[in-house]
Short mmCIF file of C-alpha atoms in Angstrom, two decimals:
data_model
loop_
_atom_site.label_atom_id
_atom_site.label_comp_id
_atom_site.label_asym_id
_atom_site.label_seq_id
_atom_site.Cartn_x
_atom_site.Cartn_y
_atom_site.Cartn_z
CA UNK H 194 -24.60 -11.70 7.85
CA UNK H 195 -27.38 -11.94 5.36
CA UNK H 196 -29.10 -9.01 3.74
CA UNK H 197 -31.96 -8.62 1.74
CA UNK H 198 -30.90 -5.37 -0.28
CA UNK H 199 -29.80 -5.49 -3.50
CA UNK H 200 -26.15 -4.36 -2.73
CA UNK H 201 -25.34 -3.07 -6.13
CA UNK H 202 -28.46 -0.68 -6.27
CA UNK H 203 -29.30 0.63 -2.75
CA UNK H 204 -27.35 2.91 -0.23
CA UNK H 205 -25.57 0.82 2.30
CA UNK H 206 -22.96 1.12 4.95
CA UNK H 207 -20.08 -1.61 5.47
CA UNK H 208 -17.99 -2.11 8.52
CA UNK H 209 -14.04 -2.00 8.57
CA UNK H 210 -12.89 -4.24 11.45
CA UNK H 211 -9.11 -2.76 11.07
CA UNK H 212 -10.20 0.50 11.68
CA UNK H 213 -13.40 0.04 13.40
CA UNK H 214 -14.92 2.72 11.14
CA UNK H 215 -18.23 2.43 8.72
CA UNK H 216 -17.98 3.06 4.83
CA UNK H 217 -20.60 4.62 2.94
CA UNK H 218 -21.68 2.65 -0.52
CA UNK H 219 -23.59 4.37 -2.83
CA UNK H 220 -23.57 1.82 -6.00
CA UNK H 221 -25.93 4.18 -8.10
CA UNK H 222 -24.45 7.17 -8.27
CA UNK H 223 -21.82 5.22 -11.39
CA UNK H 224 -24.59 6.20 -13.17
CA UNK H 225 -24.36 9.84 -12.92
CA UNK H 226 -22.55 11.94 -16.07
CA UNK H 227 -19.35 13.46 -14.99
CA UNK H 228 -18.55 16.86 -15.40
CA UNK H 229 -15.51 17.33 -13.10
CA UNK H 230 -12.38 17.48 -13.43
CA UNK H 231 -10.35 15.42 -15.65
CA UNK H 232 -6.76 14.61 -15.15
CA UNK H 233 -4.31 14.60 -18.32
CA UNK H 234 -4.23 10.97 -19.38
CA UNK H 235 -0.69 10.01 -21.05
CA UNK H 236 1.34 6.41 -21.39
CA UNK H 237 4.52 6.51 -20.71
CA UNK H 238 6.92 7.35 -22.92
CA UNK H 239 10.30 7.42 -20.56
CA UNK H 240 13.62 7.24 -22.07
CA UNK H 241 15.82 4.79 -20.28
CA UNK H 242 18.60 7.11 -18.99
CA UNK H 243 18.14 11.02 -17.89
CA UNK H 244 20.87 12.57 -16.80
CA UNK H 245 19.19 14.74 -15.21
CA UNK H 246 17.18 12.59 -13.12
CA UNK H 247 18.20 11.92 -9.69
CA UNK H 248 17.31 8.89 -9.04
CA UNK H 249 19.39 7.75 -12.51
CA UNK H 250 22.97 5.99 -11.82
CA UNK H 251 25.96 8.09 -12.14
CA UNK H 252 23.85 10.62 -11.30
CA UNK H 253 24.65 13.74 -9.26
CA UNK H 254 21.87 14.38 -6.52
CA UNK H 255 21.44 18.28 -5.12
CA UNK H 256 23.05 17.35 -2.16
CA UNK H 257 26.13 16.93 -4.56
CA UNK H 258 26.95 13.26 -4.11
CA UNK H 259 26.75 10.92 -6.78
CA UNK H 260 25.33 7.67 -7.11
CA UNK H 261 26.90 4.65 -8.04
CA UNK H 262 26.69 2.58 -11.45
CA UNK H 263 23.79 0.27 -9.57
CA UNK H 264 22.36 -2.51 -12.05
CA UNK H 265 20.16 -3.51 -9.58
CA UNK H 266 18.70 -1.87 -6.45
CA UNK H 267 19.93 0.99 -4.88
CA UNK H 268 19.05 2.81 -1.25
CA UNK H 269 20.25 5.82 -0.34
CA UNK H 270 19.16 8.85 2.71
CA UNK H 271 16.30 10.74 1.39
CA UNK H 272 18.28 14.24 0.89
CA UNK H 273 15.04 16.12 2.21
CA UNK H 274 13.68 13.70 5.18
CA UNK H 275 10.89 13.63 7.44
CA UNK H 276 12.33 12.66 10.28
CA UNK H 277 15.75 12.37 11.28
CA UNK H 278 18.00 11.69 14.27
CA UNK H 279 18.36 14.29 16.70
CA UNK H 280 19.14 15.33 20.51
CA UNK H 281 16.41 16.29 22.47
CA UNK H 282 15.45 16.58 26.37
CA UNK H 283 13.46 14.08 27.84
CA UNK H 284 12.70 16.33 30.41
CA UNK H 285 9.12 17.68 30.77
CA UNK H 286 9.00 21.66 32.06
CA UNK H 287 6.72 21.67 35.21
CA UNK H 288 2.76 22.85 34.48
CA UNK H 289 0.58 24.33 36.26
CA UNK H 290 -2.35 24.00 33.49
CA UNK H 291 -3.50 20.15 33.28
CA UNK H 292 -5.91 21.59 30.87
CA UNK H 293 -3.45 23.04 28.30
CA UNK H 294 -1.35 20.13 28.95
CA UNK H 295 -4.24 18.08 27.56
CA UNK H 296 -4.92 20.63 24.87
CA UNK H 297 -1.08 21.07 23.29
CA UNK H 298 0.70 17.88 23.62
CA UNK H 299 3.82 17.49 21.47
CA UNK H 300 6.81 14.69 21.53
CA UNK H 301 9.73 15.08 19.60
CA UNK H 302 9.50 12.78 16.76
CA UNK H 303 12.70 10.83 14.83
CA UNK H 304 13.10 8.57 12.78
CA UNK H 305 14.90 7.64 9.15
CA UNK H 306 14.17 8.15 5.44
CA UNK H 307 15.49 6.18 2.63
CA UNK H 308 14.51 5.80 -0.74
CA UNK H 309 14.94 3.06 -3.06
CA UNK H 310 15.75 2.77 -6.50
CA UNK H 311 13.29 -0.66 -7.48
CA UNK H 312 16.15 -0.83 -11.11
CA UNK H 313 18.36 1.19 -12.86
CA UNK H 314 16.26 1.74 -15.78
CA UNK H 315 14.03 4.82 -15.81
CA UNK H 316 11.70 3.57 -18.45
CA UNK H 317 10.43 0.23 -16.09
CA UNK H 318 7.68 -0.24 -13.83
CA UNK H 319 6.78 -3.16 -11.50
CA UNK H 320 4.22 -4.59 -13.81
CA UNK H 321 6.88 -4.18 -16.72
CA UNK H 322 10.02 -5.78 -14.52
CA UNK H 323 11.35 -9.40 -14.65
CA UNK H 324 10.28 -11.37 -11.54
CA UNK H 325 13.77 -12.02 -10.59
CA UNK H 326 13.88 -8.14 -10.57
CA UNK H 327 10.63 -8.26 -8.58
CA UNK H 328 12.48 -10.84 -6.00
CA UNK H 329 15.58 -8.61 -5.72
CA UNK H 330 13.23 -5.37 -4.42
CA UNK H 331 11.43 -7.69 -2.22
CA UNK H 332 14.15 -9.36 -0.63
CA UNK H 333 16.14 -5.28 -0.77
CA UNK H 334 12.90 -4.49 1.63
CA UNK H 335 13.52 -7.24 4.27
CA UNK H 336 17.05 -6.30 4.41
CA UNK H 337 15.95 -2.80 5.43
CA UNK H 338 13.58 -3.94 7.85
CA UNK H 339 16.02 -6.10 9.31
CA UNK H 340 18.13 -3.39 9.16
CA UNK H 341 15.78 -0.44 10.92
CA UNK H 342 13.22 -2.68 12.79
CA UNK H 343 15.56 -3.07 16.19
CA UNK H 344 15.92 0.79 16.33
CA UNK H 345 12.31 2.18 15.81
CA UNK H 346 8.57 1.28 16.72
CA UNK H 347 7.71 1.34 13.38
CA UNK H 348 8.90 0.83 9.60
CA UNK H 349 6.95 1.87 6.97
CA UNK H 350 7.36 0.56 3.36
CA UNK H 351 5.34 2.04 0.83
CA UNK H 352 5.36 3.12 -2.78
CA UNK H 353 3.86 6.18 -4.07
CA UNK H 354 3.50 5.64 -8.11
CA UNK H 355 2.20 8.42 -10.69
CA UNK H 356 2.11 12.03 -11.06
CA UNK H 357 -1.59 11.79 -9.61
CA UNK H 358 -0.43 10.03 -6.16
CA UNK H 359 1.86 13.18 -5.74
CA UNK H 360 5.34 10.65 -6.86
CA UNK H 361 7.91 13.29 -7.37
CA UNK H 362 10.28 11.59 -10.18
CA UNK H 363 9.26 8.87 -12.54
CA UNK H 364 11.94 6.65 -12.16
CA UNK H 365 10.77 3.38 -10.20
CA UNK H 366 11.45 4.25 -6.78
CA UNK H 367 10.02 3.26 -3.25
CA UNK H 368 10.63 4.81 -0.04
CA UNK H 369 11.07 3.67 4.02
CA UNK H 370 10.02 5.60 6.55
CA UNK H 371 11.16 4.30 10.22
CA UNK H 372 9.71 6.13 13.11
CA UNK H 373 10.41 6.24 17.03
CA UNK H 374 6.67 5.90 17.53
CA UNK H 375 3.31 4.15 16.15
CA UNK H 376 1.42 6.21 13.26
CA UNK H 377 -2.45 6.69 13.71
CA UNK H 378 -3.20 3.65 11.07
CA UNK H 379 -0.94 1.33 12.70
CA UNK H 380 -1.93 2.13 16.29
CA UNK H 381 -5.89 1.45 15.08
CA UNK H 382 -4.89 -1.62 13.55
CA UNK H 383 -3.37 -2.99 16.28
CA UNK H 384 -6.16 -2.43 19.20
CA UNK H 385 -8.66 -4.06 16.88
CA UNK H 386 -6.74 -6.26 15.98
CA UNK H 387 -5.88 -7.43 19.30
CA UNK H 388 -9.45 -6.82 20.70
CA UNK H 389 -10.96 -9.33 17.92
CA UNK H 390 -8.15 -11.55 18.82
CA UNK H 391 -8.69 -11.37 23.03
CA UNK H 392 -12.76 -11.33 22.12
CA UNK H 393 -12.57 -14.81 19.78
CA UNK H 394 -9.20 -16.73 20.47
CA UNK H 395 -8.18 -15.95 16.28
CA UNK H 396 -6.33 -13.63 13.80
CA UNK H 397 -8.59 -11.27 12.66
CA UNK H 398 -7.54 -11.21 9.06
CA UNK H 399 -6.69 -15.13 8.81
CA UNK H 400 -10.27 -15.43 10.32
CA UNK H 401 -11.47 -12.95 7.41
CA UNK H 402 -9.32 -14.18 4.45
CA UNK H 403 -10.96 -18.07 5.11
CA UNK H 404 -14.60 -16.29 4.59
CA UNK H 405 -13.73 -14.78 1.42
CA UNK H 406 -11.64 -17.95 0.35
CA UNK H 407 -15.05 -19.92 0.34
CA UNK H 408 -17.10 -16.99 -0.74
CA UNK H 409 -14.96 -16.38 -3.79
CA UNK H 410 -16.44 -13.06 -4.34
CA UNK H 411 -14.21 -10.47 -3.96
CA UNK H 412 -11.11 -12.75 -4.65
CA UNK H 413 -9.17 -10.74 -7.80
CA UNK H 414 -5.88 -13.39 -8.25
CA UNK H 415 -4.14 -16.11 -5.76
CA UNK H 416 -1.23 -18.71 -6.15
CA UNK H 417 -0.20 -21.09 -3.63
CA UNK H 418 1.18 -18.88 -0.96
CA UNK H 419 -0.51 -15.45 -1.40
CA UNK H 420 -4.42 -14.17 -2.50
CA UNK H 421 -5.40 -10.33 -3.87
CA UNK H 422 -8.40 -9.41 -3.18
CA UNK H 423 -10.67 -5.95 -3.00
CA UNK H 424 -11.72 -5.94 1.00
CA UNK H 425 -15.34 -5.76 1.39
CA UNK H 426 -15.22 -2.34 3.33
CA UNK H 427 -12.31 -0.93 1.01
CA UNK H 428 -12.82 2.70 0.34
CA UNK H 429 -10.87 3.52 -2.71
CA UNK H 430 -12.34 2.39 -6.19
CA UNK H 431 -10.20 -0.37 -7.13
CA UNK H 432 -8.66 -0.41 -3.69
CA UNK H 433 -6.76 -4.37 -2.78
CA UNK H 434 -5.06 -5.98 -0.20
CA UNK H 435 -2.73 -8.63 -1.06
CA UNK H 436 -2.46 -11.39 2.06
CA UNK H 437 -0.32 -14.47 2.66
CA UNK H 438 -2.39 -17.22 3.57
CA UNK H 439 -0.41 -18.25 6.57
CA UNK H 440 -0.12 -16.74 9.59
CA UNK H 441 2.64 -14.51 9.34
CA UNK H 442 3.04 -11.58 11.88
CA UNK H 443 6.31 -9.40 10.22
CA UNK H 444 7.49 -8.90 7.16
CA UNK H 445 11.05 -10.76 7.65
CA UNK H 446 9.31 -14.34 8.46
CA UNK H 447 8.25 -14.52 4.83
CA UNK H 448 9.99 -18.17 3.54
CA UNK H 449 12.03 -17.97 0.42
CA UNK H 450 8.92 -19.65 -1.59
CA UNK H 451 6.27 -16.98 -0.29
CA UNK H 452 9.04 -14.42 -1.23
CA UNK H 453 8.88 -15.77 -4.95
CA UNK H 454 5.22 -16.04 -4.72
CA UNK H 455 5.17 -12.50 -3.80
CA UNK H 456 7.05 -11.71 -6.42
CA UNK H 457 4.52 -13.36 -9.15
CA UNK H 458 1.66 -12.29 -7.72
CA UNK H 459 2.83 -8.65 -7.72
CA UNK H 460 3.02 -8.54 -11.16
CA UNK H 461 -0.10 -10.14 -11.87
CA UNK H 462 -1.80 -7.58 -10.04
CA UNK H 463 -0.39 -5.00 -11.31
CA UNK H 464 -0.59 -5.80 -15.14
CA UNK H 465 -4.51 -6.17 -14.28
CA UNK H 466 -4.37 -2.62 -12.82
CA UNK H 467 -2.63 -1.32 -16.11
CA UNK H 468 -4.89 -3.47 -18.05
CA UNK H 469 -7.62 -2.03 -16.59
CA UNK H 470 -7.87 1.60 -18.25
CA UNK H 471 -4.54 1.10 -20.76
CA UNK H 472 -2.29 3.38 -18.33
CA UNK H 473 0.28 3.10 -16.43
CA UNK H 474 -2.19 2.99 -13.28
CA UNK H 475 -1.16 5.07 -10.05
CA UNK H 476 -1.78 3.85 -6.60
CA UNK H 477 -0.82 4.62 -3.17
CA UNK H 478 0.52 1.16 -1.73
CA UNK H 479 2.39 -0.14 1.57
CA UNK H 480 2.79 -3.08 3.64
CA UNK H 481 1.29 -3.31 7.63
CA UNK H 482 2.44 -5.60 10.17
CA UNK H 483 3.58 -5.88 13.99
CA UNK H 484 5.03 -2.85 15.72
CA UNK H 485 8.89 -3.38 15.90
CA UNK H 486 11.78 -1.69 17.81
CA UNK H 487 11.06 -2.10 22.02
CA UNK H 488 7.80 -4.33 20.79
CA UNK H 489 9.97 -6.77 19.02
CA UNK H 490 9.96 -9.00 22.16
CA UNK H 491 6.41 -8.29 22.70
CA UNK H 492 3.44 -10.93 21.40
CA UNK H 493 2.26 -10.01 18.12
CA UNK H 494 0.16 -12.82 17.32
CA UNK H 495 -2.87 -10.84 16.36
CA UNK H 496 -0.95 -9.55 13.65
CA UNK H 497 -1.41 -10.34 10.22
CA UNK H 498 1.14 -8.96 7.53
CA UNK H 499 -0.79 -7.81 4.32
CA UNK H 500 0.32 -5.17 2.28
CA UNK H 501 -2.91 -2.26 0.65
CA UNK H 502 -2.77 -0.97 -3.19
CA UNK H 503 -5.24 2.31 -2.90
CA UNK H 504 -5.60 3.46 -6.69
CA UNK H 505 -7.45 6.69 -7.11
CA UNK H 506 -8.81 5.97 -10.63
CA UNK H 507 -12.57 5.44 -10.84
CA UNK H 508 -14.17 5.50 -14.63
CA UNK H 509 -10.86 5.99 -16.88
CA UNK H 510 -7.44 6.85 -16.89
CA UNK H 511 -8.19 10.53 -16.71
CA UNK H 512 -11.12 10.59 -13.77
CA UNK H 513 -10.00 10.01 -10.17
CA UNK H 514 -12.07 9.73 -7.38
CA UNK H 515 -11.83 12.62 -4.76
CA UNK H 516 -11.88 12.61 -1.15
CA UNK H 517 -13.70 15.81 -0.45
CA UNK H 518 -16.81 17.13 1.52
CA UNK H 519 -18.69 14.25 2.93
CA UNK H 520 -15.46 11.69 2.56
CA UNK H 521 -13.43 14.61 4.77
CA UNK H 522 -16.00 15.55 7.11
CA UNK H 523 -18.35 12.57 8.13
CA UNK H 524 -16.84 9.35 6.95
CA UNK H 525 -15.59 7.40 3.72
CA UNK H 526 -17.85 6.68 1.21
CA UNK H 527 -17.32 4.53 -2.24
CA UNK H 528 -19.65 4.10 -5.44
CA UNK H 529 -18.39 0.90 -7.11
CA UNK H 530 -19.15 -2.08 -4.92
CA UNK H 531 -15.90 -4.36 -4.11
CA UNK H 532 -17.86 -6.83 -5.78
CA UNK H 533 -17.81 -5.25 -9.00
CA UNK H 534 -14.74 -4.15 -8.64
CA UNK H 535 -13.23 -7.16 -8.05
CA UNK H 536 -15.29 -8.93 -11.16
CA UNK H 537 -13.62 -6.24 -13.82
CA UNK H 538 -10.31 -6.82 -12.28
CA UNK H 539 -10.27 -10.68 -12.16
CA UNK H 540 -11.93 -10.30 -15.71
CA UNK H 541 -8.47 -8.86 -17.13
CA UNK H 542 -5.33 -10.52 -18.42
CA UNK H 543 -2.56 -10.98 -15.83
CA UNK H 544 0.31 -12.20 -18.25
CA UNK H 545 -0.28 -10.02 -21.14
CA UNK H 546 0.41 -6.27 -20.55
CA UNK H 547 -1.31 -4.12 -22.39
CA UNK H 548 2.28 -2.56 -23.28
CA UNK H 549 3.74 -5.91 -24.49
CA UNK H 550 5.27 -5.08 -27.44
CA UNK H 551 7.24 -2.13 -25.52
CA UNK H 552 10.82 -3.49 -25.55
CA UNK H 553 10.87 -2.98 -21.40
CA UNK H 554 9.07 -6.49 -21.59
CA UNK H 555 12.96 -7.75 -22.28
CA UNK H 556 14.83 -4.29 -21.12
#
């Protein structure tokens, strides 16, 4: 669809087809002087081992076990879950009020949390990790999946890193939620998803990622199996979603060479991130794909896996952007264009972190 605005001056809204949901752009208001807040900006300067730190081998957790001398990854039960396994009625008291009923619904909700340890080194990051270390977290994540998907509807990988993004312990952790039902974001996902796909006979992201494969302009990196790129409705400054270019519906039908290309293009991505404002840069990030558990035997072929980075940063290391007022009561609304954003992240180095003469580049 054509339009005759120039996108990177003028208001203008953009359409999410996941979500079904507009996004507000508002390209001139970068130039505005800020006079918020500003977060503490700081590299990291971890040391290796802590024995205090949870998460570290040979390491006593609260809960007073210990965990092993791992020297590579290492899951374990979050010690203060979310959801856990429990008994519970599936009877349904009698009601006289179909109103209330409508008003106060409530299901009982379990599920399991793990977290895992991406090395044993405290001082490492993605970005900063060997790719064969990259390959081992990766491959660590389908054997959980494999592991948790018959149980529950849903599995949820995702990786909250930096003090900003709320992460709890520096060490280079992930966690896995798995769930007896669909979250909100998932459930969206998969009615559009499935309406586009009833509506036009094709994958609604396969269908997308071809467009922006010939338009080339919001593409940030790609290699043979995989592309990055910043969606053109994201929300979040330097928001990306990282796609395999094949139709792939669940995380555990990635081949062994899309699992290395993973791998590689991980880290690509996320040296440009820490390129970008000379931090190590937070995000928010987690990987989407077909319901599992009772919908494992179910059609799923309007899935597409793709995983979302959602980095808060929006001018430099120390100035976020903030999901308040408008963003919390009307709808989501961005300043940087994807375009741009895309531009100044394909612009940066993808080999060369800015921390390269750290020793973590060796360990």
């Amino acid at each position: 669809m054509s339009c005759s605005l120039n996108l990177d001056e003028f208001p203008h809204t953009r359409y999410n087809p996941l979500k079904d949901e507009w996004v507000l752009v508002s390209p001139h208001r970068t130039k505005r002087p800020w006079k918020g807040q500003v977060e503490e900006s700081k590299n990291p300067n971890r040391a290796r081992f802590d024995p205090s730190n949870p998460l570290c081998p040979n390491v006593t957790r609260p809960n007073g076990q210990t965990n092993p001398d791992y020297k590579e990854t290492y899951v374990f039960d979050n010690d203060f879950p979310a959801l856990f396994e429990y008994e519970a009625s599936a009877e349904d008291s009698e009601s006289t009020d179909p109103i209330s009923d409508d008003l106060f619904k409530l299901k009982p909700a379990k599920g399991s949390c793990k977290v895992m340890c991406f090395h044993p080194y405290s001082d490492l990051t993605l970005p900063t990790m060997k790719i064969a270390d990259i390959v081992n977290v990766i491959k660590k994540w389908l054997e959980m999946y494999q592991e948790l998907s018959p149980k529950y509807n849903w599995v949820q990988i995702f990786e909250n890193k930096g003090e900003i993004m709320g992460c709890s312990n520096p060490h280079p952790h992930c966690q896995v939620w798995a769930s007896n039902f669909i979250p909100n974001e998932i459930h969206r996902e998969d009615e559009n998803q499935l309406k586009f796909y009833k509506k036009h006979g094709k994958v609604m992201l396969i269908e997308y990622l071809n467009r922006e494969i010939k338009l080339k302009e919001r593409i940030v990196v790609e290699n043979e199996t995989w592309i990055v790129l910043v969606p053109y409705w994201a929300v979040w400054p330097y928001e990306t979603m990282l796609v395999p270019k094949r139709h792939v519906s669940r995380i555990d039908q990635l081949s062994e060479l899309e699992i290395q290309d993973l791998a590689k293009i991980m880290k690509k991505l996320l040296i440009k991130y820490d390129n970008l404002f000379k931090c190590s840069f937070p995000y928010t990030m987690g990987f989407h794909f077909g319901p599992s558990g009772k919908y494992l035997n179910e059609p799923q072929e309007h899935w597409q896996l793709f995983a979302s980075y959602l980095p808060p940063l929006l001018r430099s290391s120390s100035v976020k952007k903030f999901m308040v007022g408008y963003e919390m009561l009307a709808q989501p609304q961005r300043d940087l264009t994807a375009e741009k954003a895309a531009r100044e992240l394909r612009e940066l180095s993808d080999t060369q972190h800015y921390l390269i003469h750290s020793d973590t580049s060796d360990y």
